[in-house]
């Protein structure tokens, strides 16, 4: 899986931010993972704790899920996709192949399967706390 490469990228950009802010010890890093992104938070957390060193020696990592927002291309309706509302097998299919979302999800207003994923993909650094 690509969690290790992702952990490396997160630590590298967190390091850049820390250096820019003159932070000597990073105490907490908050990472946001889109719920339609193929990332397993427990694996990512494990990779981060295995790789942390230097200014990240005492860092606590918080990994949060970001809700996804979908927008219908036909009628323009926006809605939040709720993974809790679909059965587990479907939810897993969508999680591993986000493109599969179009097979399972339809616009709540006009039932069109033609929508775009506005948010819910990607991984980003949301917050970094540290001691100067
Ligand atoms: Zn629609």
Short mmCIF file of N, CA and C and ligand atoms in Angstrom, two decimals:
data_model
loop_
_atom_site.label_atom_id
_atom_site.label_comp_id
_atom_site.label_asym_id
_atom_site.label_seq_id
_atom_site.Cartn_x
_atom_site.Cartn_y
_atom_site.Cartn_z
N UNK A 1 0.83 -1.20 0.00
CA UNK A 1 0.00 0.00 0.00
C UNK A 1 0.88 1.26 0.00
N UNK A 2 0.25 2.37 -0.32
CA UNK A 2 1.01 3.60 -0.46
C UNK A 2 1.03 4.45 0.81
N UNK A 3 0.56 3.88 1.94
CA UNK A 3 0.54 4.64 3.19
C UNK A 3 1.94 5.09 3.60
N UNK A 4 2.95 4.24 3.29
CA UNK A 4 4.31 4.58 3.70
C UNK A 4 4.83 5.78 2.91
N UNK A 5 4.57 5.80 1.62
CA UNK A 5 5.00 6.93 0.79
C UNK A 5 4.27 8.19 1.24
N UNK A 6 3.01 8.00 1.61
CA UNK A 6 2.19 9.11 2.06
C UNK A 6 2.74 9.67 3.38
N UNK A 7 3.10 8.76 4.29
CA UNK A 7 3.66 9.17 5.58
C UNK A 7 4.94 9.98 5.37
N UNK A 8 5.74 9.55 4.42
CA UNK A 8 6.99 10.24 4.11
C UNK A 8 6.70 11.65 3.60
N UNK A 9 5.73 11.76 2.71
CA UNK A 9 5.35 13.05 2.14
C UNK A 9 4.79 13.97 3.22
N UNK A 10 3.99 13.41 4.14
CA UNK A 10 3.40 14.20 5.22
C UNK A 10 4.50 14.74 6.14
N UNK A 11 5.44 13.86 6.51
CA UNK A 11 6.53 14.28 7.39
C UNK A 11 7.41 15.32 6.72
N UNK A 12 7.62 15.16 5.43
CA UNK A 12 8.47 16.11 4.72
C UNK A 12 7.81 17.49 4.62
N UNK A 13 6.50 17.53 4.37
CA UNK A 13 5.88 18.86 4.31
C UNK A 13 5.68 19.43 5.70
N UNK A 14 5.47 18.58 6.70
CA UNK A 14 5.34 19.06 8.08
C UNK A 14 6.67 19.66 8.53
N UNK A 15 7.77 19.07 8.06
CA UNK A 15 9.10 19.54 8.42
C UNK A 15 9.33 20.94 7.82
N UNK A 16 8.90 21.09 6.58
CA UNK A 16 9.04 22.39 5.92
C UNK A 16 8.27 23.48 6.66
N UNK A 17 7.05 23.14 7.07
CA UNK A 17 6.23 24.11 7.81
C UNK A 17 6.91 24.44 9.14
N UNK A 18 7.37 23.39 9.85
CA UNK A 18 8.02 23.58 11.15
C UNK A 18 9.25 24.47 11.02
N UNK A 19 10.03 24.25 9.97
CA UNK A 19 11.24 25.06 9.77
C UNK A 19 10.88 26.51 9.48
N UNK A 20 9.85 26.69 8.67
CA UNK A 20 9.41 28.04 8.32
C UNK A 20 8.92 28.79 9.55
N UNK A 21 8.24 28.06 10.45
CA UNK A 21 7.69 28.68 11.66
C UNK A 21 8.70 28.65 12.81
N UNK A 22 9.89 28.18 12.57
CA UNK A 22 10.95 28.05 13.59
C UNK A 22 10.50 27.21 14.78
N UNK A 23 9.83 26.12 14.50
CA UNK A 23 9.38 25.21 15.54
C UNK A 23 10.50 24.19 15.80
N UNK A 24 10.88 24.05 17.08
CA UNK A 24 11.98 23.14 17.40
C UNK A 24 11.48 21.72 17.65
N UNK A 25 10.31 21.62 18.29
CA UNK A 25 9.73 20.31 18.58
C UNK A 25 8.27 20.32 18.16
N UNK A 26 7.90 19.42 17.30
CA UNK A 26 6.51 19.34 16.85
C UNK A 26 5.76 18.45 17.84
N UNK A 27 4.70 19.01 18.45
CA UNK A 27 3.96 18.23 19.44
C UNK A 27 2.76 17.50 18.85
N UNK A 28 2.13 18.12 17.84
CA UNK A 28 0.94 17.49 17.28
C UNK A 28 0.76 17.85 15.81
N UNK A 29 0.42 16.85 15.03
CA UNK A 29 0.16 17.06 13.61
C UNK A 29 -1.23 16.48 13.32
N UNK A 30 -2.08 17.31 12.71
CA UNK A 30 -3.41 16.83 12.37
C UNK A 30 -3.49 16.63 10.85
N UNK A 31 -3.90 15.44 10.49
CA UNK A 31 -3.99 15.09 9.08
C UNK A 31 -5.44 14.77 8.75
N UNK A 32 -5.88 15.27 7.63
CA UNK A 32 -7.25 15.04 7.19
C UNK A 32 -7.21 14.10 5.97
N UNK A 33 -7.99 13.05 6.04
CA UNK A 33 -8.04 12.09 4.94
C UNK A 33 -9.46 12.04 4.39
N UNK A 34 -9.62 12.32 3.14
CA UNK A 34 -10.94 12.27 2.51
C UNK A 34 -11.51 10.86 2.62
N UNK A 35 -12.83 10.76 2.90
CA UNK A 35 -13.39 9.42 3.13
C UNK A 35 -13.44 8.58 1.87
N UNK A 36 -13.27 9.20 0.70
CA UNK A 36 -13.24 8.43 -0.53
C UNK A 36 -11.80 8.16 -0.99
N UNK A 37 -10.86 8.56 -0.16
CA UNK A 37 -9.46 8.33 -0.50
C UNK A 37 -9.05 6.94 -0.04
N UNK A 38 -8.27 6.25 -0.87
CA UNK A 38 -7.82 4.90 -0.52
C UNK A 38 -6.69 4.92 0.49
N UNK A 39 -7.02 5.26 1.73
CA UNK A 39 -5.99 5.28 2.76
C UNK A 39 -6.56 4.62 4.01
N UNK A 40 -5.78 3.74 4.61
CA UNK A 40 -6.21 3.10 5.84
C UNK A 40 -5.56 3.87 6.99
N UNK A 41 -6.34 4.67 7.74
CA UNK A 41 -5.75 5.45 8.83
C UNK A 41 -4.87 4.66 9.80
N UNK A 42 -5.25 3.42 10.20
CA UNK A 42 -4.36 2.70 11.14
C UNK A 42 -2.98 2.42 10.54
N UNK A 43 -2.94 2.11 9.23
CA UNK A 43 -1.65 1.83 8.58
C UNK A 43 -0.85 3.12 8.47
N UNK A 44 -1.54 4.20 8.12
CA UNK A 44 -0.87 5.50 8.01
C UNK A 44 -0.28 5.91 9.36
N UNK A 45 -1.07 5.72 10.42
CA UNK A 45 -0.60 6.07 11.76
C UNK A 45 0.63 5.23 12.13
N UNK A 46 0.58 3.95 11.81
CA UNK A 46 1.68 3.05 12.11
C UNK A 46 2.94 3.51 11.34
N UNK A 47 2.77 3.81 10.06
CA UNK A 47 3.90 4.26 9.24
C UNK A 47 4.51 5.54 9.82
N UNK A 48 3.64 6.47 10.23
CA UNK A 48 4.12 7.74 10.79
C UNK A 48 4.92 7.52 12.07
N UNK A 49 4.41 6.64 12.95
CA UNK A 49 5.11 6.43 14.22
C UNK A 49 6.42 5.68 14.01
N UNK A 50 6.48 4.85 12.96
CA UNK A 50 7.73 4.14 12.67
C UNK A 50 8.79 5.08 12.10
N UNK A 51 8.33 6.08 11.35
CA UNK A 51 9.26 6.95 10.65
C UNK A 51 9.65 8.20 11.41
N UNK A 52 8.91 8.51 12.48
CA UNK A 52 9.16 9.79 13.13
C UNK A 52 10.52 9.82 13.84
N UNK A 53 11.19 10.91 13.69
CA UNK A 53 12.49 11.11 14.31
C UNK A 53 12.78 12.60 14.32
N UNK A 54 13.88 12.98 14.98
CA UNK A 54 14.25 14.39 15.03
C UNK A 54 13.17 15.25 15.67
N UNK A 55 12.74 16.27 14.96
CA UNK A 55 11.74 17.18 15.52
C UNK A 55 10.39 16.51 15.73
N UNK A 56 10.21 15.31 15.19
CA UNK A 56 8.93 14.60 15.35
C UNK A 56 8.99 13.53 16.44
N UNK A 57 10.11 13.51 17.17
CA UNK A 57 10.29 12.49 18.21
C UNK A 57 9.15 12.39 19.21
N UNK A 58 8.52 13.56 19.51
CA UNK A 58 7.44 13.55 20.51
C UNK A 58 6.09 13.88 19.90
N UNK A 59 6.01 13.79 18.61
CA UNK A 59 4.77 14.19 17.93
C UNK A 59 3.63 13.19 18.08
N UNK A 60 2.45 13.77 18.32
CA UNK A 60 1.23 12.97 18.37
C UNK A 60 0.53 13.20 17.04
N UNK A 61 0.15 12.14 16.38
CA UNK A 61 -0.52 12.30 15.08
C UNK A 61 -2.02 12.08 15.22
N UNK A 62 -2.77 13.03 14.71
CA UNK A 62 -4.23 12.89 14.71
C UNK A 62 -4.64 12.72 13.26
N UNK A 63 -5.37 11.68 12.99
CA UNK A 63 -5.82 11.44 11.62
C UNK A 63 -7.35 11.52 11.61
N UNK A 64 -7.87 12.47 10.88
CA UNK A 64 -9.31 12.68 10.84
C UNK A 64 -9.84 12.41 9.44
N UNK A 65 -11.06 11.94 9.38
CA UNK A 65 -11.71 11.69 8.10
C UNK A 65 -12.42 12.96 7.66
N UNK A 66 -12.39 13.25 6.38
CA UNK A 66 -13.12 14.40 5.85
C UNK A 66 -14.34 13.88 5.10
N UNK A 67 -15.46 14.50 5.37
CA UNK A 67 -16.71 14.13 4.70
C UNK A 67 -16.60 14.43 3.21
N UNK A 68 -17.32 13.68 2.42
CA UNK A 68 -17.29 13.98 1.00
C UNK A 68 -18.55 14.71 0.58
N UNK A 69 -18.38 15.60 -0.36
CA UNK A 69 -19.50 16.35 -0.91
C UNK A 69 -19.57 16.02 -2.39
N UNK A 70 -20.76 15.70 -2.85
CA UNK A 70 -20.97 15.36 -4.25
C UNK A 70 -21.88 16.40 -4.88
N UNK A 71 -21.69 16.62 -6.18
CA UNK A 71 -22.52 17.61 -6.86
C UNK A 71 -23.00 17.02 -8.18
N UNK A 72 -24.32 17.05 -8.36
CA UNK A 72 -24.93 16.49 -9.56
C UNK A 72 -24.63 17.39 -10.77
N UNK A 73 -24.20 16.76 -11.87
CA UNK A 73 -23.89 17.54 -13.07
C UNK A 73 -25.15 17.87 -13.86
N UNK A 74 -26.24 17.19 -13.56
CA UNK A 74 -27.48 17.41 -14.31
C UNK A 74 -28.32 18.53 -13.69
N UNK A 75 -28.62 18.42 -12.39
CA UNK A 75 -29.49 19.42 -11.78
C UNK A 75 -28.77 20.34 -10.80
N UNK A 76 -27.49 20.08 -10.54
CA UNK A 76 -26.72 20.99 -9.70
C UNK A 76 -26.87 20.79 -8.20
N UNK A 77 -27.63 19.78 -7.79
CA UNK A 77 -27.81 19.52 -6.36
C UNK A 77 -26.51 19.06 -5.71
N UNK A 78 -26.19 19.59 -4.54
CA UNK A 78 -25.02 19.13 -3.78
C UNK A 78 -25.52 18.35 -2.59
N UNK A 79 -24.85 17.28 -2.27
CA UNK A 79 -25.24 16.53 -1.09
C UNK A 79 -24.01 15.86 -0.49
N UNK A 80 -24.16 15.47 0.78
CA UNK A 80 -23.07 14.80 1.46
C UNK A 80 -23.28 13.32 1.39
N UNK A 81 -22.25 12.66 0.95
CA UNK A 81 -22.30 11.22 0.87
C UNK A 81 -22.04 10.67 2.26
N UNK A 82 -22.91 9.79 2.72
CA UNK A 82 -22.79 9.24 4.06
C UNK A 82 -22.49 7.75 3.98
N UNK A 83 -21.25 7.39 4.33
CA UNK A 83 -20.85 5.99 4.23
C UNK A 83 -21.66 5.10 5.17
N UNK A 84 -22.26 5.70 6.20
CA UNK A 84 -23.01 4.90 7.16
C UNK A 84 -24.35 4.44 6.59
N UNK A 85 -24.80 5.14 5.55
CA UNK A 85 -26.10 4.81 5.00
C UNK A 85 -26.06 3.65 4.00
N UNK A 86 -24.87 3.33 3.49
CA UNK A 86 -24.78 2.23 2.53
C UNK A 86 -24.27 0.99 3.25
N UNK A 87 -24.55 -0.18 2.67
CA UNK A 87 -24.10 -1.39 3.35
C UNK A 87 -22.58 -1.49 3.26
N UNK A 88 -22.01 -2.34 4.09
CA UNK A 88 -20.57 -2.42 4.25
C UNK A 88 -19.85 -2.79 2.94
N UNK A 89 -20.38 -3.77 2.22
CA UNK A 89 -19.73 -4.21 0.98
C UNK A 89 -19.65 -3.07 -0.03
N UNK A 90 -20.75 -2.33 -0.15
CA UNK A 90 -20.78 -1.20 -1.08
C UNK A 90 -19.79 -0.14 -0.63
N UNK A 91 -19.81 0.14 0.65
CA UNK A 91 -18.92 1.15 1.19
C UNK A 91 -17.46 0.80 0.94
N UNK A 92 -17.12 -0.47 1.06
CA UNK A 92 -15.75 -0.91 0.81
C UNK A 92 -15.39 -0.81 -0.66
N UNK A 93 -16.35 -1.16 -1.52
CA UNK A 93 -16.11 -1.08 -2.96
C UNK A 93 -15.80 0.36 -3.35
N UNK A 94 -16.55 1.29 -2.76
CA UNK A 94 -16.36 2.70 -3.08
C UNK A 94 -15.04 3.20 -2.49
N UNK A 95 -14.72 2.71 -1.32
CA UNK A 95 -13.49 3.13 -0.66
C UNK A 95 -12.26 2.72 -1.47
N UNK A 96 -12.26 1.51 -1.99
CA UNK A 96 -11.09 1.04 -2.71
C UNK A 96 -11.03 1.51 -4.15
N UNK A 97 -12.19 1.72 -4.75
CA UNK A 97 -12.23 2.23 -6.12
C UNK A 97 -13.20 3.40 -6.14
N UNK A 98 -12.73 4.62 -5.84
CA UNK A 98 -13.65 5.76 -5.76
C UNK A 98 -14.50 5.93 -7.02
N UNK A 99 -13.97 5.52 -8.17
CA UNK A 99 -14.74 5.63 -9.42
C UNK A 99 -16.00 4.77 -9.34
N UNK A 100 -15.97 3.73 -8.52
CA UNK A 100 -17.13 2.84 -8.39
C UNK A 100 -18.30 3.58 -7.75
N UNK A 101 -18.02 4.71 -7.14
CA UNK A 101 -19.08 5.49 -6.50
C UNK A 101 -20.21 5.77 -7.49
N UNK A 102 -19.85 5.96 -8.75
CA UNK A 102 -20.85 6.28 -9.77
C UNK A 102 -21.82 5.13 -10.03
N UNK A 103 -21.39 3.92 -9.69
CA UNK A 103 -22.26 2.76 -9.87
C UNK A 103 -23.28 2.68 -8.75
N UNK A 104 -22.88 3.12 -7.57
CA UNK A 104 -23.72 2.94 -6.40
C UNK A 104 -24.48 4.19 -5.96
N UNK A 105 -23.92 5.35 -6.25
CA UNK A 105 -24.54 6.57 -5.74
C UNK A 105 -25.29 7.30 -6.85
N UNK A 106 -26.45 7.78 -6.53
CA UNK A 106 -27.23 8.55 -7.48
C UNK A 106 -27.69 9.85 -6.83
N UNK A 107 -27.94 10.86 -7.64
CA UNK A 107 -28.40 12.14 -7.14
C UNK A 107 -29.72 11.94 -6.39
N UNK A 108 -29.82 12.48 -5.15
CA UNK A 108 -31.04 12.29 -4.36
C UNK A 108 -32.24 13.01 -4.97
N UNK A 109 -32.00 13.98 -5.86
CA UNK A 109 -33.10 14.75 -6.43
C UNK A 109 -33.57 14.20 -7.77
N UNK A 110 -32.62 13.99 -8.70
CA UNK A 110 -33.03 13.56 -10.05
C UNK A 110 -32.56 12.15 -10.40
N UNK A 111 -31.91 11.46 -9.46
CA UNK A 111 -31.44 10.08 -9.66
C UNK A 111 -30.37 9.91 -10.73
N UNK A 112 -29.73 11.00 -11.14
CA UNK A 112 -28.67 10.88 -12.14
C UNK A 112 -27.39 10.34 -11.50
N UNK A 113 -26.70 9.43 -12.18
CA UNK A 113 -25.43 8.93 -11.64
C UNK A 113 -24.26 9.82 -12.08
N UNK A 114 -24.59 10.91 -12.77
CA UNK A 114 -23.56 11.80 -13.29
C UNK A 114 -23.29 12.94 -12.31
N UNK A 115 -22.28 12.74 -11.46
CA UNK A 115 -21.97 13.77 -10.47
C UNK A 115 -20.47 13.89 -10.34
N UNK A 116 -20.05 14.97 -9.73
CA UNK A 116 -18.62 15.10 -9.47
C UNK A 116 -18.36 15.04 -7.97
N UNK A 117 -17.16 14.58 -7.60
CA UNK A 117 -16.78 14.53 -6.20
C UNK A 117 -16.09 15.85 -5.90
N UNK A 118 -16.79 16.70 -5.13
CA UNK A 118 -16.25 18.03 -4.83
C UNK A 118 -15.20 17.95 -3.72
N UNK A 119 -15.55 17.25 -2.64
CA UNK A 119 -14.57 17.01 -1.58
C UNK A 119 -14.67 15.55 -1.18
N UNK A 120 -13.66 15.05 -0.50
CA UNK A 120 -13.72 13.65 -0.08
C UNK A 120 -12.56 12.85 -0.62
N UNK A 121 -11.73 13.51 -1.44
CA UNK A 121 -10.54 12.82 -1.92
C UNK A 121 -9.34 13.64 -1.48
N UNK A 122 -8.21 12.98 -1.45
CA UNK A 122 -7.00 13.68 -1.08
C UNK A 122 -6.66 13.57 0.40
N UNK A 123 -5.44 13.94 0.69
CA UNK A 123 -4.94 13.91 2.05
C UNK A 123 -4.24 15.23 2.27
N UNK A 124 -4.51 15.88 3.36
CA UNK A 124 -3.82 17.14 3.61
C UNK A 124 -3.50 17.35 5.08
N UNK A 125 -2.52 18.22 5.28
CA UNK A 125 -2.07 18.56 6.62
C UNK A 125 -2.98 19.67 7.09
N UNK A 126 -3.73 19.42 8.15
CA UNK A 126 -4.66 20.44 8.58
C UNK A 126 -4.06 21.36 9.64
N UNK A 127 -3.26 20.79 10.52
CA UNK A 127 -2.75 21.60 11.62
C UNK A 127 -1.42 21.04 12.12
N UNK A 128 -0.60 21.95 12.61
CA UNK A 128 0.69 21.55 13.17
C UNK A 128 0.94 22.39 14.41
N UNK A 129 1.17 21.71 15.53
CA UNK A 129 1.44 22.42 16.78
C UNK A 129 2.86 22.07 17.22
N UNK A 130 3.52 23.06 17.81
CA UNK A 130 4.88 22.78 18.24
C UNK A 130 5.41 23.79 19.23
N UNK A 131 6.61 23.53 19.71
CA UNK A 131 7.25 24.41 20.67
C UNK A 131 8.47 25.02 19.99
N UNK A 132 8.59 26.34 20.10
CA UNK A 132 9.70 27.04 19.45
C UNK A 132 10.97 27.01 20.29
ZN1 LIG B 1 -29.49 15.71 -9.96
#
